[in-house]
Coordinates of C-alpha atoms in Angstrom, one line a residue:
L30 CA 0.2 -13.2 -7.9
Q31 CA 2.7 -9.9 -7.8
I32 CA 1.2 -6.7 -8.1
Q33 CA 3.2 -3.2 -8.9
G34 CA 2.1 -0.2 -9.4
M35 CA 3.1 3.9 -9.5
D36 CA 1.5 6.9 -8.9
P37 CA 1.3 9.8 -12.1
S38 CA 4.1 12.1 -10.5
H39 CA 6.4 8.9 -9.9
V40 CA 6.9 9.8 -6.3
C41 CA 5.3 6.0 -4.9
L42 CA 5.6 2.8 -5.5
F43 CA 3.0 -0.2 -4.2
E44 CA 4.0 -4.0 -4.4
T45 CA 2.0 -6.4 -3.8
I46 CA 2.9 -10.2 -3.1
L47 CA -0.1 -13.0 -2.3
L48 CA 0.9 -16.3 -2.5
S49 CA -2.0 -18.9 -4.1
N50 CA -2.5 -20.1 -0.4
W51 CA -4.5 -16.3 0.1
F52 CA -7.0 -17.9 -2.7
N53 CA -10.0 -20.4 -2.3
E54 CA -9.0 -21.4 -6.0
Y55 CA -5.6 -20.1 -7.5
T56 CA -4.2 -21.7 -11.3
F57 CA -2.4 -20.4 -13.7
N58 CA -2.1 -22.0 -17.4
P59 CA 2.1 -20.9 -18.9
S60 CA 0.7 -20.6 -22.2
D61 CA -1.0 -17.7 -21.0
T62 CA 1.0 -14.1 -20.9
A63 CA 2.4 -13.4 -16.9
N64 CA 2.2 -9.7 -16.9
I65 CA -1.6 -7.9 -17.5
C66 CA -1.4 -3.9 -17.4
C67 CA -4.8 -2.6 -15.8
N68 CA -6.3 1.1 -14.5
S69 CA -5.7 0.7 -10.6
G70 CA -8.7 3.3 -10.3
L71 CA -11.2 1.5 -12.0
L72 CA -10.4 -1.9 -11.0
H73 CA -11.1 -0.4 -7.1
T74 CA -13.8 0.7 -8.6
I75 CA -15.2 -2.6 -9.8
L76 CA -13.8 -5.3 -7.0
S77 CA -15.6 -1.9 -4.7
K78 CA -19.3 -3.9 -5.7
H79 CA -18.3 -6.9 -4.2
D80 CA -20.8 -6.4 -1.1
G81 CA -19.8 -9.6 0.9
S82 CA -19.8 -11.7 -3.1
S83 CA -17.1 -14.3 -4.1
I84 CA -14.4 -12.7 -6.5
T85 CA -13.3 -14.6 -9.5
I86 CA -10.4 -12.9 -11.8
E87 CA -9.6 -14.5 -14.5
Y88 CA -8.2 -14.5 -18.2
D89 CA -6.8 -16.4 -21.1
G90 CA -4.1 -16.0 -24.0
E91 CA -3.1 -12.2 -24.1
P92 CA -5.9 -10.5 -23.6
D93 CA -7.7 -7.4 -24.5
T94 CA -10.1 -7.8 -21.2
L95 CA -10.1 -9.0 -17.4
N96 CA -13.3 -11.1 -16.6
I97 CA -14.2 -10.3 -13.0
S98 CA -17.4 -11.8 -11.5
L99 CA -18.5 -11.0 -8.5
E100 CA -21.6 -14.0 -7.5
A101 CA -23.3 -13.5 -4.2
T102 CA -23.6 -15.2 -1.4
K103 CA -26.8 -14.3 -0.1
S104 CA -30.0 -15.0 -2.1
S105 CA -31.2 -11.6 -1.6
D106 CA -27.9 -10.3 -3.5
F107 CA -27.6 -9.9 -7.7
N108 CA -24.6 -11.6 -9.1
K109 CA -22.8 -9.2 -11.9
Y110 CA -20.0 -9.6 -14.1
F111 CA -17.7 -6.9 -15.7
K112 CA -15.3 -6.7 -18.7
M113 CA -12.7 -4.3 -17.5
P114 CA -10.2 -2.7 -20.7
L115 CA -6.1 -3.7 -20.3
I116 CA -3.8 -1.3 -20.8
N117 CA -1.1 -2.1 -23.9
F118 CA 1.6 -0.9 -21.8
D119 CA 5.7 -1.0 -22.4
Y120 CA 6.3 -2.2 -18.3
E121 CA 8.4 -4.5 -16.8
L122 CA 8.3 -5.3 -13.4
M123 CA 11.1 -4.0 -11.4
F124 CA 13.5 -6.2 -9.1
I125 CA 13.2 -3.7 -5.2
P126 CA 16.5 -4.5 -3.7
E127 CA 16.0 -4.8 0.1
S128 CA 18.0 -1.8 2.0
E129 CA 19.5 -1.1 5.8
Y130 CA 17.3 1.8 6.9
A131 CA 18.4 4.4 9.8
A132 CA 15.1 3.9 11.8
D133 CA 12.4 1.3 11.6
F134 CA 9.5 1.5 13.4
S135 CA 5.9 -1.1 13.9
I136 CA 3.1 0.9 15.6
C137 CA -0.6 -0.3 15.7
A138 CA -2.2 0.2 12.0
K139 CA -5.5 1.5 13.7
K140 CA -3.7 4.2 15.7
I141 CA -1.5 5.6 12.4
S142 CA -4.5 5.4 10.9
D143 CA -6.3 7.8 13.0
I144 CA -3.5 10.0 13.2
T145 CA -2.8 10.7 10.2
S146 CA -6.2 11.3 9.7
Q147 CA -6.8 13.9 12.3
M148 CA -3.8 15.5 10.9
L149 CA -5.2 15.7 6.9
P150 CA -6.9 19.3 7.6
F151 CA -4.0 21.1 9.2
G152 CA -0.9 20.6 6.3
D153 CA -0.6 18.7 3.5
D154 CA 3.0 17.6 4.8
V155 CA 4.3 15.7 7.8
T156 CA 7.6 15.7 9.3
I157 CA 8.8 12.8 11.1
N158 CA 11.1 12.4 13.7
C159 CA 12.4 9.8 14.9
G160 CA 14.4 9.8 18.2
E161 CA 15.6 7.9 21.1
E162 CA 12.8 8.2 23.7
S163 CA 10.5 8.3 20.9
I164 CA 9.0 9.8 17.8
S165 CA 6.9 12.8 16.4
L166 CA 4.9 13.6 13.5
K167 CA 3.7 17.5 12.9
T168 CA 1.8 19.0 10.3
D169 CA 1.6 22.8 9.7
G170 CA -0.5 25.3 7.7
I171 CA -2.3 28.4 7.4
S172 CA -5.3 26.5 9.7
G173 CA -2.4 25.9 12.2
D174 CA 0.2 22.9 13.3
M175 CA -0.4 19.8 15.0
L176 CA 2.8 17.6 16.4
V177 CA 1.8 14.2 18.0
T178 CA 4.4 12.2 20.2
V179 CA 4.8 8.8 20.6
S180 CA 6.8 7.4 23.0
T181 CA 8.6 4.1 22.5
D182 CA 6.4 2.2 24.7
D183 CA 3.8 2.5 22.9
L184 CA 6.0 1.0 19.9
T185 CA 5.9 -3.0 19.0
E186 CA 9.4 -2.9 17.7
Y187 CA 11.6 0.5 17.4
S188 CA 15.1 0.5 16.0
I189 CA 17.4 3.7 14.9
G190 CA 20.5 4.6 14.4
D191 CA 21.5 8.1 13.9
G192 CA 18.7 10.5 14.7
V193 CA 16.1 10.8 11.2
E194 CA 14.0 13.6 10.4
L195 CA 12.2 13.2 6.8
T196 CA 9.5 15.3 5.1
Y197 CA 6.7 13.7 3.6
S198 CA 3.2 13.7 1.5
L199 CA 0.5 13.6 4.3
T200 CA -2.2 13.0 1.6
Y201 CA 0.1 9.8 0.3
I202 CA 0.9 8.4 3.8
A203 CA -3.3 9.0 5.0
K204 CA -4.0 6.6 1.8
M205 CA -1.5 3.8 2.7
C206 CA -2.6 3.8 6.5
L207 CA -6.9 3.6 4.8
T208 CA -5.8 -0.3 4.8
N209 CA -4.9 -1.2 8.3
K210 CA -7.9 -3.8 8.1
L211 CA -5.4 -6.2 6.8
T212 CA -3.2 -6.6 10.2
E213 CA -2.9 -5.2 13.4
E214 CA 0.5 -4.0 12.6
I215 CA 2.2 -1.5 10.0
T216 CA 6.5 -1.2 10.0
F217 CA 7.6 2.2 8.1
S218 CA 11.3 2.2 7.5
L219 CA 13.2 5.6 7.1
H220 CA 16.0 6.8 5.5
P221 CA 17.6 9.9 4.3
E222 CA 18.6 8.7 1.2
L223 CA 16.3 6.3 0.3
P224 CA 12.1 6.3 -0.1
M225 CA 10.5 5.4 3.1
R226 CA 9.4 1.7 3.5
I227 CA 5.8 1.1 4.3
L228 CA 5.0 -2.8 5.5
Y229 CA 1.9 -4.7 5.5
D230 CA 2.8 -8.5 6.3
L231 CA 0.6 -10.6 5.7
H232 CA 1.8 -13.7 6.8
D233 CA 3.7 -16.6 5.0
G234 CA 5.3 -14.6 2.4
S235 CA 2.6 -12.1 1.3
F236 CA 3.1 -8.8 1.9
I237 CA 1.8 -5.5 0.7
K238 CA 4.7 -2.6 0.7
F239 CA 4.5 1.5 -0.1
Y240 CA 7.9 3.0 -1.1
L241 CA 7.2 6.8 -0.4
A242 CA 10.0 9.7 -1.5
P243 CA 11.2 12.4 0.9
K244 CA 10.0 16.3 0.5
C245 CA 13.0 17.7 -0.8
S246 CA 14.1 20.9 1.1
D247 CA 13.5 24.1 -0.4
N248 CA 16.9 25.7 1.0

């Protein structure tokens, strides 16, 4: 299962690959359309109501709706069934080539999630500086400044060529780090001429990747 999506302002892209072994049951009929398009916000709303239920997602042919069943696993819960309208959108999956980055580091998923959440009240943007001995994250605004330094000893992996300092939307990064329960570590890859990549390695070939364009300087 391959999923791609982009925000309305076209500064953020995500891609997910989930191999069939991620599911209790996975079947695909070659006579059915391979690509469907839906509203990700509505899909999130439906799936957030699962309460530990067994989730079944299915469609046939060239559908107008996606059928989602949340079947209770406890006798005290209730089954829920949804028909979600699909979007008629002329869209092709994009090929995202592998690239060499100027800096890569892996950090505890919960720690980076806590850091970005704590920074949100202080500013809209975050500047990430990758140096030889540490990385730093800084934000500033009318409420004040916040600077966090992380020693390379606290990183699982760290590689850097030249020093890198880039600024990104803090709001986007904080949202990308909210899914920290999926993996113990998150890998960040930065380059002055490429969007930042945030990787959740789900093992065995499955993954979630976010790509975020840096903020342009006003100078």
